[in-house]
Every structure is written in C-alpha cells, then in structure tokens.
Short mmCIF file of C-alpha atoms and ligand atoms in Angstrom, two decimals:
data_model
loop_
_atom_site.label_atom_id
_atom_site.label_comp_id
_atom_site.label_asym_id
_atom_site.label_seq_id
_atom_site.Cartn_x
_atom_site.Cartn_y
_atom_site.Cartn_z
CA UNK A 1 45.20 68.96 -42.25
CA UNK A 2 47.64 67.81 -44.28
CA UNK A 3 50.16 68.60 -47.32
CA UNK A 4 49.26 66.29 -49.70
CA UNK A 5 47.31 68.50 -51.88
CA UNK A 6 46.21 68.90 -55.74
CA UNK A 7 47.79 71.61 -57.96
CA UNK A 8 47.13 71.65 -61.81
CA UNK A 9 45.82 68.67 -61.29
CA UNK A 10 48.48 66.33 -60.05
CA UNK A 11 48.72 64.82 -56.39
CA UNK A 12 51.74 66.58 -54.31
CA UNK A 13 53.77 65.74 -51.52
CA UNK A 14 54.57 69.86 -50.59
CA UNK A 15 56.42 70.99 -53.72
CA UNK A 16 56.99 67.35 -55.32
CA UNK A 17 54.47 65.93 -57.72
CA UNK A 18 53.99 62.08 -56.55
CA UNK A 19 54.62 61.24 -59.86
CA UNK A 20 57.99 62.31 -59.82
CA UNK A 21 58.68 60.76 -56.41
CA UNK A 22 57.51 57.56 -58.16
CA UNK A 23 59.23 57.68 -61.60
CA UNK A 24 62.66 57.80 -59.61
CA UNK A 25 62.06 55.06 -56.81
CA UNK A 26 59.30 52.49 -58.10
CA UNK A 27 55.98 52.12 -57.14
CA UNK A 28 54.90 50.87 -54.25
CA UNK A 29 56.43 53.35 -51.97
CA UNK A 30 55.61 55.19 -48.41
CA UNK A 31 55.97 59.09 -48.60
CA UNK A 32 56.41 61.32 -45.65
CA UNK A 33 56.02 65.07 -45.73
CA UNK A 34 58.25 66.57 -42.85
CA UNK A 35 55.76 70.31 -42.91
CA UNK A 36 52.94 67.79 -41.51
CA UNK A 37 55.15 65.55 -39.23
CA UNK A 38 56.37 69.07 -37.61
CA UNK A 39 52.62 70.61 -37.64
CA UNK A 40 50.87 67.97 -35.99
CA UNK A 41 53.53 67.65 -32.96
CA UNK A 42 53.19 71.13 -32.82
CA UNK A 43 49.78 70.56 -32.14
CA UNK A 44 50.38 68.85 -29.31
CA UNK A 45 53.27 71.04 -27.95
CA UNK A 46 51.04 74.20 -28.18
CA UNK A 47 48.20 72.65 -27.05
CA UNK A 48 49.74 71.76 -23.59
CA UNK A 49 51.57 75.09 -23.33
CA UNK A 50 51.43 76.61 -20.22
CA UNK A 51 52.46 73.23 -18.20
CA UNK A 52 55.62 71.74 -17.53
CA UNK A 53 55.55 69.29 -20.48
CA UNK A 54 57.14 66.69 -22.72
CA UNK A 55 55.34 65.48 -26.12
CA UNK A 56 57.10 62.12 -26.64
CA UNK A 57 56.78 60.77 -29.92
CA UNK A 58 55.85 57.18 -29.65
CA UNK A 59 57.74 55.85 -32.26
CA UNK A 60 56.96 52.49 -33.22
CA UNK A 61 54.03 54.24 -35.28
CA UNK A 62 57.02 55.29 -38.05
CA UNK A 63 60.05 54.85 -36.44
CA UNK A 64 62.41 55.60 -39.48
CA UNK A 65 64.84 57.75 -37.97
CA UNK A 66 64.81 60.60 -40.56
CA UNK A 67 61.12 60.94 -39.21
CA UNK A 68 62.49 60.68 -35.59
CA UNK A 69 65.27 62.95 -36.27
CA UNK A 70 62.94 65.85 -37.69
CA UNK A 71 60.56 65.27 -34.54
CA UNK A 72 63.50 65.72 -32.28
CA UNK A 73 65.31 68.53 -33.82
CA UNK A 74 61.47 70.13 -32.97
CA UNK A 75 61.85 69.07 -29.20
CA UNK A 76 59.76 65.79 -28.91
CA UNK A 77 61.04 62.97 -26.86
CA UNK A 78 60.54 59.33 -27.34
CA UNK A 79 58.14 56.84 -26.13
CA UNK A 80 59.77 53.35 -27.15
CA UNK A 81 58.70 50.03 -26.58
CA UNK A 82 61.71 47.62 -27.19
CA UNK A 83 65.23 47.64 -27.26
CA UNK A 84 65.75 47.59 -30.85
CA UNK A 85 63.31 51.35 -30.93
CA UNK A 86 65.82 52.00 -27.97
CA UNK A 87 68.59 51.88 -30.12
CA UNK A 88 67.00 52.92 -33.08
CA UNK A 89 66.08 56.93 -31.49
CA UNK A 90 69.29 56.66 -30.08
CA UNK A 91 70.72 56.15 -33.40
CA UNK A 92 68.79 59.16 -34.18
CA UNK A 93 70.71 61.37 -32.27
CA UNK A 94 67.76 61.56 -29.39
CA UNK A 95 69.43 61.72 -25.71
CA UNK A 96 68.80 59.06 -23.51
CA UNK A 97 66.58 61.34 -20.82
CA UNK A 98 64.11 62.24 -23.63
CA UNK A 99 63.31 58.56 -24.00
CA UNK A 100 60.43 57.12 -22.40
CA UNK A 101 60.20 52.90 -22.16
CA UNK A 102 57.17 51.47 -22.42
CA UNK A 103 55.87 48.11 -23.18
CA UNK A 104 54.49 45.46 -21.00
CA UNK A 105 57.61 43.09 -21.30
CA UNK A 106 61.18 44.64 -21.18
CA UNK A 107 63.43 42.02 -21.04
CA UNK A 108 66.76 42.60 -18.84
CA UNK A 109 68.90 43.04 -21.65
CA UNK A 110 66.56 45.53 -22.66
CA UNK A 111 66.14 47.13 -19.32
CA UNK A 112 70.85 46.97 -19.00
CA UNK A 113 70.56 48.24 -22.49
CA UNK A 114 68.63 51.36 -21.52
CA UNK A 115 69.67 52.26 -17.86
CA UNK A 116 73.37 52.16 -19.78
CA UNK A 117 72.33 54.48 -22.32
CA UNK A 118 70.56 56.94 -20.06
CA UNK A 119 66.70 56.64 -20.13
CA UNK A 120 63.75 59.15 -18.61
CA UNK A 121 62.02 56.60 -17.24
CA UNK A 122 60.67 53.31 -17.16
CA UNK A 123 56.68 52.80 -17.17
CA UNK A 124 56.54 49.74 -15.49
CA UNK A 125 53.65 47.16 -16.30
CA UNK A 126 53.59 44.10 -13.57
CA UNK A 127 55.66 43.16 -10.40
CA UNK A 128 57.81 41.13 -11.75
CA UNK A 129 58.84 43.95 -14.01
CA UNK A 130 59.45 46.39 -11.58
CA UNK A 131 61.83 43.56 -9.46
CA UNK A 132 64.09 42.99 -12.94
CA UNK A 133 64.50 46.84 -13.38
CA UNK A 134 65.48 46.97 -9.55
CA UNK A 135 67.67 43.92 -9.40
CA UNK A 136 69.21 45.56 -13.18
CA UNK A 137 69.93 48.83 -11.85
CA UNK A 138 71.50 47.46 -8.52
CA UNK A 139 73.91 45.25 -11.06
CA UNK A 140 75.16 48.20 -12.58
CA UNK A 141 74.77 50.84 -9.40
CA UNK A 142 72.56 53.14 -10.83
CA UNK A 143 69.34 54.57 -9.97
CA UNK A 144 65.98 53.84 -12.14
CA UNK A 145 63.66 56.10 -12.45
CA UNK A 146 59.76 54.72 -12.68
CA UNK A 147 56.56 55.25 -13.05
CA UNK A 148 54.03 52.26 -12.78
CA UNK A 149 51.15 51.61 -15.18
CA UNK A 150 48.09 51.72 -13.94
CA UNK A 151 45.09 50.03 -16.12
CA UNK A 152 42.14 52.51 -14.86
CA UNK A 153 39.37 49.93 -15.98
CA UNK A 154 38.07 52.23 -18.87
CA UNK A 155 36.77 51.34 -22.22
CA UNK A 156 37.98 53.33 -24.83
CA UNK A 157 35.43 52.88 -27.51
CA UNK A 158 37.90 51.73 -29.79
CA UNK A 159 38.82 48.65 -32.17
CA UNK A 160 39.28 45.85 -30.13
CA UNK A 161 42.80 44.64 -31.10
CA UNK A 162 43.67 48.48 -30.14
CA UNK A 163 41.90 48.91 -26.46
CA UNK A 164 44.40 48.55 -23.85
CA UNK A 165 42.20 49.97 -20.51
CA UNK A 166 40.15 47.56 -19.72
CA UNK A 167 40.91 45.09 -16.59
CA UNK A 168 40.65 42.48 -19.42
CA UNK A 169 43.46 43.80 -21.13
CA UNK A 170 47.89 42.62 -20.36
CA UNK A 171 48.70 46.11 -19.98
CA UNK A 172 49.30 47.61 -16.52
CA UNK A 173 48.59 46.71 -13.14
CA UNK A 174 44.74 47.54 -11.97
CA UNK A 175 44.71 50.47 -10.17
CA UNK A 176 42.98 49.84 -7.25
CA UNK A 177 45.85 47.29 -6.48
CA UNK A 178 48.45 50.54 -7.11
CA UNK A 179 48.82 51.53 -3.08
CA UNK A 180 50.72 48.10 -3.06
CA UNK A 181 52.30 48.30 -6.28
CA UNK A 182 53.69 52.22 -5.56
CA UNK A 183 54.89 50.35 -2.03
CA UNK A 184 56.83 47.82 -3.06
CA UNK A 185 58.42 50.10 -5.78
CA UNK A 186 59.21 52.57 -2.49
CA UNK A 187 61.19 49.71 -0.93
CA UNK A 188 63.08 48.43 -3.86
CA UNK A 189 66.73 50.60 -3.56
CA UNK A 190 67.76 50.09 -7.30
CA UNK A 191 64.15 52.34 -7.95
CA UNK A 192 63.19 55.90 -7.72
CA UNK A 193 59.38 56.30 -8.11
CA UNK A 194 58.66 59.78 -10.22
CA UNK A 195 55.12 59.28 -11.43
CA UNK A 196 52.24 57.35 -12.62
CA UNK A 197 51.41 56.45 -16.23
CA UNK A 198 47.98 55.26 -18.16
CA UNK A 199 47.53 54.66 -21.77
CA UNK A 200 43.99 53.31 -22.72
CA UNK A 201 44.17 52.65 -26.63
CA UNK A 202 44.58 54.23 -29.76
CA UNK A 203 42.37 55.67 -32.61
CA UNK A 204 40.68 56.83 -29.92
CA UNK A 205 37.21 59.09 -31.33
CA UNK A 206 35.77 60.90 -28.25
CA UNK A 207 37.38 62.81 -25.53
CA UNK A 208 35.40 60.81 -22.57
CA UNK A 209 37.03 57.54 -22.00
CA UNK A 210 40.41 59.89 -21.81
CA UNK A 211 38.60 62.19 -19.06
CA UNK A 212 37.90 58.83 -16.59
CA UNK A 213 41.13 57.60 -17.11
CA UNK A 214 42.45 61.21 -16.52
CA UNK A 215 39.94 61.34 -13.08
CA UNK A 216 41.33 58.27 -11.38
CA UNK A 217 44.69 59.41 -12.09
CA UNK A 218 44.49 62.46 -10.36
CA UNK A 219 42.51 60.69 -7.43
CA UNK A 220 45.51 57.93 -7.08
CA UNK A 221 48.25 61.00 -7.63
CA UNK A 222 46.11 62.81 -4.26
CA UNK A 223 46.17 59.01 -2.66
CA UNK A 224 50.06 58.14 -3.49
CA UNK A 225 51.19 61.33 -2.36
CA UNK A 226 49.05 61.10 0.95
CA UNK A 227 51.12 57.59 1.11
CA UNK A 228 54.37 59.16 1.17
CA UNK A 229 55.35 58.93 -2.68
CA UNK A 230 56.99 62.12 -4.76
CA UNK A 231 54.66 61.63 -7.42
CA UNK A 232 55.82 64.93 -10.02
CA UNK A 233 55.39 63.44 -13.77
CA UNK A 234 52.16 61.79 -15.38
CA UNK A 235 52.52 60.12 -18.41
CA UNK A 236 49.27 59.94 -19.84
CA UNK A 237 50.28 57.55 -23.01
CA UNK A 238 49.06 58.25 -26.32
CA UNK A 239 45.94 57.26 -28.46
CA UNK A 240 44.25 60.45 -29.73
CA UNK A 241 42.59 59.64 -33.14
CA UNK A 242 42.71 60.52 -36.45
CA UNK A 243 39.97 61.82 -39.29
CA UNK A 244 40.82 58.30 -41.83
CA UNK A 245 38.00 60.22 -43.57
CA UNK A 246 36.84 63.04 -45.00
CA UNK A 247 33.26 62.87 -42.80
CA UNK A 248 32.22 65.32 -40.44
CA UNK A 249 32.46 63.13 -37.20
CA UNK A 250 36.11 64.16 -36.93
CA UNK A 251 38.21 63.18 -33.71
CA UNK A 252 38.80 65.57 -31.02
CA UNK A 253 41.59 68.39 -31.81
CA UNK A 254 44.97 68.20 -29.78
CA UNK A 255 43.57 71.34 -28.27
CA UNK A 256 40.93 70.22 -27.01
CA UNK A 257 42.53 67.63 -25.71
CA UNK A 258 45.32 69.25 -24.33
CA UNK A 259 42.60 71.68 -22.25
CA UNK A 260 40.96 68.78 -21.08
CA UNK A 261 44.26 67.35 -19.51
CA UNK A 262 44.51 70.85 -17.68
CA UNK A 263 41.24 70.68 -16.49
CA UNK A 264 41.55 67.06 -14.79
CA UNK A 265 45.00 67.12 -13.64
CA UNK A 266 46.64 70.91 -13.91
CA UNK A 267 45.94 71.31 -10.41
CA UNK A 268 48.01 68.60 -9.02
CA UNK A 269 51.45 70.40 -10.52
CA UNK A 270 52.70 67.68 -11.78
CA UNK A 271 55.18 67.27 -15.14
CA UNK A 272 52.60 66.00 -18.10
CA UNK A 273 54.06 63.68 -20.72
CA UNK A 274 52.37 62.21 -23.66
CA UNK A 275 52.91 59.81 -26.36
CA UNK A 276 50.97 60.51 -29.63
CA UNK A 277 51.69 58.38 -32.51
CA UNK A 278 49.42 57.76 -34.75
CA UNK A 279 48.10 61.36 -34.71
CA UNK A 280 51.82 63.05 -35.68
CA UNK A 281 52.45 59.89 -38.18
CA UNK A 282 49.02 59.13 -39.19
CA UNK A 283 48.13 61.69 -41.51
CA UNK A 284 51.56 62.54 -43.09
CA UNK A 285 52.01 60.17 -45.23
CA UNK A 286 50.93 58.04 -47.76
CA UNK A 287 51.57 55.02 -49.70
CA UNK A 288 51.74 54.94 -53.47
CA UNK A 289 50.83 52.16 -55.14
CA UNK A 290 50.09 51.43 -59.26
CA UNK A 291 47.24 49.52 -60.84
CA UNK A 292 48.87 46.32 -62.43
CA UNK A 293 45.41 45.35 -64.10
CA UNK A 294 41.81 46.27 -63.95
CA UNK A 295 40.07 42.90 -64.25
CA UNK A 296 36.33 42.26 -64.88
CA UNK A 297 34.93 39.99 -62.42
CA UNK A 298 31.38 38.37 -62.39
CA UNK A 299 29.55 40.46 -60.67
CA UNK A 300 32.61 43.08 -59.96
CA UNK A 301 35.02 44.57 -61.19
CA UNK A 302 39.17 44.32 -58.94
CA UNK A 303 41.39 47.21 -59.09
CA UNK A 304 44.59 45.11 -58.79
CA UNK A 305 47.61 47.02 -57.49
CA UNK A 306 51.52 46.15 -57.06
CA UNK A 307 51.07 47.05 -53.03
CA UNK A 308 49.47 44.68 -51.02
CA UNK A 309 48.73 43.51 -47.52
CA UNK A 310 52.48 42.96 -46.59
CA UNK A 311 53.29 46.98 -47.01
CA UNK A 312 50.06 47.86 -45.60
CA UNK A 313 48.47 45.78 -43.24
CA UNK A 314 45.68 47.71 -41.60
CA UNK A 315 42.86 46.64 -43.98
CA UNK A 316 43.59 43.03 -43.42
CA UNK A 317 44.25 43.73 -39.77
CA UNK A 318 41.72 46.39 -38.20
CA UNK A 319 39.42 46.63 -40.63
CA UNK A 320 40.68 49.50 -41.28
CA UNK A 321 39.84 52.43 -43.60
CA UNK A 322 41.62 54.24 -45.42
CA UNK A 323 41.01 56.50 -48.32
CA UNK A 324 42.22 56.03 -52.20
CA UNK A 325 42.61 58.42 -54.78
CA UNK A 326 44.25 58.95 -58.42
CA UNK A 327 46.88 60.74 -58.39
CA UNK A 328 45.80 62.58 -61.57
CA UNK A 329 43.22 64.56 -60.35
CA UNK A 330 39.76 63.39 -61.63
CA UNK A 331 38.07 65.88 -63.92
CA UNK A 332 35.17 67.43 -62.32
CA UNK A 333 31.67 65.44 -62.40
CA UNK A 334 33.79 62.36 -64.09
CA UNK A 335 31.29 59.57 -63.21
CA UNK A 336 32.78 56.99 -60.36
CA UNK A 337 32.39 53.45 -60.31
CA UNK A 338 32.66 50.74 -57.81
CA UNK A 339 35.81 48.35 -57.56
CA UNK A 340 36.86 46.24 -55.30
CA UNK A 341 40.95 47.33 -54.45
CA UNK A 342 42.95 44.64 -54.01
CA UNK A 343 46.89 43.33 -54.01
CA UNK A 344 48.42 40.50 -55.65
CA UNK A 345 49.08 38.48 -52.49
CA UNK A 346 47.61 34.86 -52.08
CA UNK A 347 44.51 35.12 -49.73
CA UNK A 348 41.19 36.97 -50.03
CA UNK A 349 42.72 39.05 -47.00
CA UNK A 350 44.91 41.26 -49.45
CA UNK A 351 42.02 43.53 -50.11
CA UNK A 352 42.18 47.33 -49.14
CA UNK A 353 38.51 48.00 -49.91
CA UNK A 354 35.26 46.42 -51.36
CA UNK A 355 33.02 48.25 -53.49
CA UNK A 356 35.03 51.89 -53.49
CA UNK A 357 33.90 54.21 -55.96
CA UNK A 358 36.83 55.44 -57.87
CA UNK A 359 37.31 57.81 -60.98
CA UNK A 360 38.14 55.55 -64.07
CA UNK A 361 41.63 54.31 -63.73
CA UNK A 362 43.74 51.61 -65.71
CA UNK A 363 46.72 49.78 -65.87
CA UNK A 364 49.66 52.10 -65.29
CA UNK A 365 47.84 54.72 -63.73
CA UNK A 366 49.09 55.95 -60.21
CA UNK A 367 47.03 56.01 -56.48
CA UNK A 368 47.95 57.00 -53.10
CA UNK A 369 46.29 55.34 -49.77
CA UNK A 370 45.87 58.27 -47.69
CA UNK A 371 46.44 58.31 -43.65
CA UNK A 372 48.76 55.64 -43.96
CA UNK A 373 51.73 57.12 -42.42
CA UNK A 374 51.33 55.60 -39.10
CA UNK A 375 51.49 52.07 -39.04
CA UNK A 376 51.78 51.41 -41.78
CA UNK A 377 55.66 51.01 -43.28
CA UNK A 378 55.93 49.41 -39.79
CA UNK A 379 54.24 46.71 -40.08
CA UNK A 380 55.28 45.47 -43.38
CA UNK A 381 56.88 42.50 -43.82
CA UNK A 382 58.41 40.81 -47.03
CA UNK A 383 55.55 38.07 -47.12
CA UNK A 384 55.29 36.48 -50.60
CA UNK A 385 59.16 37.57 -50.96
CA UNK A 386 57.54 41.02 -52.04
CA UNK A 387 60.68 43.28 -50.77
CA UNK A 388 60.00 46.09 -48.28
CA UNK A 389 59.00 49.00 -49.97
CA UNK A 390 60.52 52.36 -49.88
CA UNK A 391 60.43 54.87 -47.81
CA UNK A 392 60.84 58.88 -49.06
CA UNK A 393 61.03 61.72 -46.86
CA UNK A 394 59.89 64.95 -48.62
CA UNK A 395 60.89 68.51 -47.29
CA UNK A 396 59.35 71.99 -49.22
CA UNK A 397 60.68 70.66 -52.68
CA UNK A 398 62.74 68.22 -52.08
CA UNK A 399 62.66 64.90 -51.27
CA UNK A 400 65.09 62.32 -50.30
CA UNK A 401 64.89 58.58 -49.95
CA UNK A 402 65.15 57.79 -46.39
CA UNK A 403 64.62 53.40 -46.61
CA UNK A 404 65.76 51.93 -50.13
CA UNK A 405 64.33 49.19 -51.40
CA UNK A 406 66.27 45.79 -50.99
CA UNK A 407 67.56 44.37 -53.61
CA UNK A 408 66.05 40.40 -53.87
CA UNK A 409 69.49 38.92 -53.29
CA UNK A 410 69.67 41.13 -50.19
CA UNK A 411 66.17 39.36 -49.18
CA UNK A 412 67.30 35.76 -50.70
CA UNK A 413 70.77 35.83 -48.99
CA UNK A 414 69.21 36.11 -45.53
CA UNK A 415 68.48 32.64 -45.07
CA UNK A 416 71.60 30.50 -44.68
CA UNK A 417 71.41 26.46 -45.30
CA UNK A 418 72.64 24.27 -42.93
CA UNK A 419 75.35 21.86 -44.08
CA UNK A 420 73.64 18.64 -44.03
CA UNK A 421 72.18 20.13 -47.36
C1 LIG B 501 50.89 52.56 -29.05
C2 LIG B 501 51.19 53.37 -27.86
C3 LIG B 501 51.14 54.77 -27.93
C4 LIG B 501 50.73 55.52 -29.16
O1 LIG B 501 49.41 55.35 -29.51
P1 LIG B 501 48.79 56.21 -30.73
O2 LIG B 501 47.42 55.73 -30.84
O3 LIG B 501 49.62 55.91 -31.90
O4 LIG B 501 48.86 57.64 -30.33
C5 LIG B 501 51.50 55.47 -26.80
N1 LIG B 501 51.88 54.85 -25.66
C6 LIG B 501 51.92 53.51 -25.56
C7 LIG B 501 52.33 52.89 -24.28
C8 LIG B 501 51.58 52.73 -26.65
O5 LIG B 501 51.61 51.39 -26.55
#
C-alpha cells in the first residue's frame, strides 16, 4: 500500500497533485511520501512486537537524510555500509549505538571513523576484518562490539546480481567454519562478541530461503553458546521483497515475516535486529519523468522521456520492472497501446520497458515510474552530464525539496585542469 493515489483524476503524492510538485522543481524528479516511509517501518516494528527488537533502516536504499531523519524520529536505527552512510545518518541526527556497520570491506579509517563516533556494532565479514577492527579499537582503547557474518549456504531465489547466501557469494564467512571464526574473535582483546548476523539477498519473493537461513542460525547460536560465547543479538539483515506489480503473486507481508522469525529463533532470547530497505523505501516513492517526443518507429512506436538510465538504473541493471503511468488519470476504457519507454541517453540500455501498453500520451504530458523509491535516486549518476535530479519530500500537503538540482556549472566546475594545459 501506498499514497500515491488518483483523486479527480490527477496522480497525488498525499495531498499534493504531482503536477504541482513538477511545475515548481522540473521534471525529472524523485518524490517521497513520508505517511508511506513511516507505514511500512511500522510494519516491521509491529510485526516483531513482543521481542526485544531493533528495525534498522538500511540506508543506502534512499539515504537522503530527510528520509533518514523521519525514519529515526519513528525509532529505526541504521544499517550502513560505508563511512560516508556513517557520516551521512550521523548527520541526520541518528546516535551512534543505533547504527549498525555492515559491508564486506570497512576500511580502517572507516572502522576509527565509527568506533569514534559510537557505533552498535560491527557485522564482521572475513578474518582479516575482524583483526583491523581489533588492532583499531586497541589504537584508540576502546571496546568493539561484533557480530560475525555467517554465509548459511542458501539460495535466495532472487536476481542474481542481488543473492548474497550462497558459498559462491564475497559476503560472510561460511558457517560451518564459524566455531573458528567466533574463537578467534573471543581471543582478540580490542573485540567483544554480541551476536551473529546473516543477510541472504534482497527482493526476496518467498518466505523459505529466509526460514533455512533462520534454522542454521539458531543451530550455530545453541553451538556458540555451548562454546562459551554470550551470543544475545541476531541480526538477521534485510531483503524482504516488494509487489513492483500490481499481480496477485505478492511478496510475503512483514507480518508474516516477522512471525516466522519468532517461530525459528524466539526461543533462543536473543535481541532481533533487521535491516529492511528496499521494502520501507521501495514503494514510497516515485520518479517523475515527461515525454520529450513520441516518435514513430518501424515497426514501433518510443515513448521518449527527459529521465533516463542515469536517474534510474534498475531497468538497465536488474532487469528490473517497474510500473508507468500518466499522471492524468486515463479515462475509463481509453484504448492502450504498446510503446517502447525509453531515455535520451546514448546506448540501447536506456530503455525502462519494451512493448508497455500505455494510455495515449504526447509530448508534454507527465508519468511517474512507480516503486522506484528504493534504489533508485541512489544510484544515479550524472552520466551524459545529465545533472542529478531532484529529490522532494512530501508530508500530508506539503512538500519540500529535500536534494536540489545542481546547477551545470556546479557539475562543470568539478573537474579541475592540470597546469600543463
Ligand atoms: C542491501 C542490504 C540490506 C537491505 O536489503 P533490502 O533488500 O533493501 O531490504 C540489508 N543488510 C545488508 C547487509 C545489505 O547489504
């Protein structure tokens, strides 16, 4: 569920028409409405009520901080996964011991960075890690507080560029090496072991490949304990998917999620954390985009639209879905035709669907990519010196811009040439 409804038929963002949001800051533009941010990680908080929890927002799936700073005002934490995220939910106002660092290579400035700045813990990936973070922490004469990854060997069923559980995969160390791991952790003294953490992948569909990871956690929790360890916090990473369509075959519901983490690990009273992204992020916003021209192919006809792959990426990337529609509301019964949706960018890649029926549409007219909260603004980049687009933050009825637009000198100015030229 969202808020990004029709009413006398316009598209709205909560109480703002789109087309206002887009008459005062240029198309193409990324718009965020705060009542679904809040809803979906109450979702999650309700969901694991009950337990000793933390829902940390893993942030680099929208990490603008007016989106961080209305998750945190609601209680999440932060699952980050660099130094600059670090900084950025710090910059946010979010405490150091809500913040969670992930990632499977922290440098040591990263690692000073944080154990200055007051972390929750570290999730550490490899051995190597885990000896930086204890030599770090010794440096400074501080204690840091870890869990290791564990890769549980599961497939997750999802896009490939997205699995992360599978022995194949960088992430983690395999768990049946984890006695070892957990014991050289026990005899580093710049370390204090508090948990375990797994994260398997994201846009994750079914609830199964969560359950086996879930399983072998609990078994090594029963096995590290027996082995001496204090294990009292699972983080069990993020990853739960989203509906990117209307269909029927929707995702599991945080609930259900949430009672199947009760079910496979409730008993070991332990702290649960989790790090949802995609599914607070995912379906709150949108990005808003206008048709340049409609052009008449051969045997097609190209919807061409001033956003492209460099504000939204996912197409290109993950063959990803997403859905389109007018922002004037198509009459009832108005006959659809097929277009292929592309951007103006230099390579076949730049297209955001083949063959999509839409309503008729022509130059001028307005449409909005839906799901594309998380993600998306993210991953821009200012590829064919297309600026990064905005990003608007919209509360009941109002709405505030909360990234502007660079101005091309700001862009052009960035490069410096060296003297010899
Ligand atoms: C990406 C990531 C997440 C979030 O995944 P979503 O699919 O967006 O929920 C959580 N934890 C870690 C370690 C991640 O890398």
């Amino acid at each position: 569920m969202d808020h990004f409804l029709y009413r006398d038929g316009a598209l709205f963002a909560e109480d703002v028409p789109i087309s206002e949001i887009a008459a005062a800051v240029g198309t193409p533009f990324y718009v965020y409405s705060t009542a679904t941010l809040l809803r979906h990680f109450k979702l999650f908080d309700d969901a694991l009520e009950g337990t000793d929890h933390l829902v940390c927002y893993a942030m680099k799936a929208a990490s603008n901080q007016a989106i961080l700073k209305t998750l945190a005002q609601a209680g999440a934490g932060m699952d980050v996964v660099s130094g600059g995220e670090y900084r950025r939910a710090k910059a946010a106002g979010v405490p150091g011991e809500k913040i969670v660092f992930s990632g499977v290579g922290k440098t040591a400035d990263e690692i000073r960075t944080a154990l200055i700045g007051g972390i929750r813990q570290f999730n550490v990936e490899s051995e190597p890690e885990m000896q930086v973070i204890n030599a770090v922490a010794l440096e400074l004469g501080v204690n840091a507080p870890i869990t290791v990854r564990v890769n549980p060997d599961v497939d997750a069923k999802t896009h490939a560029k997205i699995a992360t559980g599978k022995s194949e995969n960088k992430f983690g160390i395999p768990i049946s090496r984890a006695s070892e791991v957990y014991a050289l952790a026990a005899s580093l003294p710049g370390l204090e072991v508090i948990g375990i953490d797994v994260h398997i992948g994201s846009q994750l569909t079914e609830l199964e490949p969560f359950e086996l990871a879930y399983n072998k956690v609990a078994e090594l929790t029963e096995r590290l304990r027996s082995e001496g360890h204090n294990i009292r916090r699972l983080d069990l990473g993020g990853g739960l998917g989203i509906p990117y369509t209307r269909s029927n075959d929707a995702p599991p519901l945080p609930v259900e999620y949430g009672a199947m983490i009760k079910k496979t690990l409730g008993h070991l009273g332990c702290e649960i954390e989790i790090e949802p992204g995609r599914l607070i992020a995912g379906n709150a916003g949108l990005m808003v985009s206008r048709v340049i021209y409609v052009k008449s192919g051969e045997d097609r006809d190209f919807l061409i639209l001033d956003g492209a792959m460099n504000d939204l990426i996912r197409p290109a990337m993950y063959e990803a879905h997403h859905d389109i529609v007018a922002v004037d509301e198509p009459a009832a019964g108005v006959e659809q035709r097929p277009y292929d949706i592309v951007g103006p960018v230099c390579e076949s890649g730049d297209t955001f669907a083949k063959q999509r029926n839409m309503p008729p549409l022509k130059s001028g007219d307005l449409i909005a990519f839906r799901s594309a909260g998380a993600y998306g603004a993210v991953m821009s980049s200012e590829y064919n010196t297309r600026p990064l687009i905005p990003e608007v933050l919209v509360n009941g009825d109002q709405f505030a811009v909360i990234r502007e637009r660079p101005s091309f000198d700001e862009i052009i100015n960035r490069d410096t040439i060296p003297e010899w030229l």
